DNA sequence: GAATAATCTAGACAGTGTCTAAATTGGCGT
DNA sequence: ACGCCAATTTAGACACTGTCTAGATTATTC
């Protein structure tokens, strides 16, 4: 007789009537998302995957948008983790850390293209949801701190530092989006490159966005 | 009794049985797209807008994907036109032309966000369609020629020139995608800027992607 | 143990994309 | 001018979707 709540190992799906749905639904939804994409995402398909009736998700997430909102929010945690992993392996230099963070951005997009699009290019998640917007803000603040470390100024008040934020975010995001759309790779030399050569190239391109400044004036 | 074909002014919808559907359907589809977005796009809604039965589009476009494919292809023509318009107004300098082209990229995205996403971030159009891929290639070749003019090398064979293509495309595309997602504007100073100040900032950021080189070595 | 709240099921409804058969129409040859 | 043919459009059907509702089942609490 396991506890009904807070029992990680006992969260097996073959419980009686309840399990910890919500997590099971989120997991099923992510599989559905990666297999069908955001555009062919089906709520009933998610319920079928979780082995539950088609009306079950409603009580946990309200409607399909609610599920996708929660899924996007959970995605930001892994998104930040992917960047952290790259940063940890990088040299102890602000610019190297920034470039590594950008490579983590690309790693995440490559590993979770459908989730990435759900997070950045879909109208279905409710952006006013507090937990989703908090997760998105955390990711943004991470970039802000990188730029602070590189430039010595805070983008919140310094205009040129905010320009660097825009520039760095723009390249990383653009390369990621073009990559998962399959546009980088045929007309370029990327396929012929090894992974590390590819990383070096992308890191160099990302660093172009925030040029080193010798003076201290804006 | 107007001609049934090739009669631009007489292409009124209140003809007998036929008009020039296909164009009417494409126009209706674009309205449907901008009002409902790619994700809530409805083929029956398009037919209703065109004042025609729900099965009518099938004979012209096969299925919904076919309509969206044709719509995306037509979008590329306007996409290129938006860039041309900016280039025409720019100074007679390769770098200025490149920056202007990037601003045209942003103009198009801002004016047609749903169409932009259909073209770049949707799986529904058939990318193997010859007319769509030709249109997309034309847009890409435009960028390639800009980089050639700036660097004096052709990206098709020169690796560093292709890096410039990646970098320039990346920033422009990333800024465009983030902009239409509504992410640029709250945490930045962009709203407080005038249009020309905004243009200057974006142009400067785009030009960071392709740095001026003094030497001639790769 | 009984009452109450939470959870899940099952059915219904309007709406979707695509398939099919039937109807309408224009153009063509004679 | 007429009739046939091919192209086009309509209308109905089907399976599927998301959401709503009432009802059944379970857990929790007094």
PDB file of C-alpha atoms (C1' of nucleotides) in Angstrom, chain C:
ATOM      1  C1'  DG C   1     -17.790   3.619   8.396  1.00  0.00           C
ATOM      2  C1'  DA C   2     -20.189   7.450   5.915  1.00  0.00           C
ATOM      3  C1'  DA C   3     -19.925  11.649   3.498  1.00  0.00           C
ATOM      4  C1'  DT C   4     -17.367  14.497   0.570  1.00  0.00           C
ATOM      5  C1'  DA C   5     -14.010  15.819  -2.823  1.00  0.00           C
ATOM      6  C1'  DA C   6     -11.033  14.380  -6.441  1.00  0.00           C
ATOM      7  C1'  DT C   7     -10.362  11.766 -10.408  1.00  0.00           C
ATOM      8  C1'  DC C   8     -11.437   9.160 -14.468  1.00  0.00           C
ATOM      9  C1'  DT C   9     -14.796   7.112 -18.028  1.00  0.00           C
ATOM     10  C1'  DA C  10     -18.055   7.305 -21.668  1.00  0.00           C
ATOM     11  C1'  DG C  11     -21.051   9.529 -24.614  1.00  0.00           C
ATOM     12  C1'  DA C  12     -22.384  13.527 -27.272  1.00  0.00           C
ATOM     13  C1'  DC C  13     -21.554  17.550 -30.249  1.00  0.00           C
ATOM     14  C1'  DA C  14     -19.587  20.579 -33.718  1.00  0.00           C
ATOM     15  C1'  DG C  15     -15.799  20.915 -36.513  1.00  0.00           C
ATOM     16  C1'  DT C  16     -11.838  19.154 -39.397  1.00  0.00           C
ATOM     17  C1'  DG C  17      -9.459  16.781 -43.855  1.00  0.00           C
ATOM     18  C1'  DT C  18     -10.089  13.611 -47.388  1.00  0.00           C
ATOM     19  C1'  DC C  19     -12.602  10.310 -50.312  1.00  0.00           C
ATOM     20  C1'  DT C  20     -16.420   9.217 -53.526  1.00  0.00           C
ATOM     21  C1'  DA C  21     -20.306   9.708 -56.652  1.00  0.00           C
ATOM     22  C1'  DA C  22     -23.138  12.881 -58.897  1.00  0.00           C
ATOM     23  C1'  DA C  23     -24.110  17.230 -61.107  1.00  0.00           C
ATOM     24  C1'  DT C  24     -22.928  21.351 -63.714  1.00  0.00           C
ATOM     25  C1'  DT C  25     -20.339  23.715 -67.145  1.00  0.00           C
ATOM     26  C1'  DG C  26     -17.069  25.085 -71.048  1.00  0.00           C
ATOM     27  C1'  DG C  27     -14.744  23.817 -75.081  1.00  0.00           C
ATOM     28  C1'  DC C  28     -14.295  20.889 -79.107  1.00  0.00           C
ATOM     29  C1'  DG C  29     -15.038  18.524 -83.325  1.00  0.00           C
ATOM     30  C1'  DT C  30     -18.310  17.557 -86.579  1.00  0.00           C
TER      31       DT C  30
END
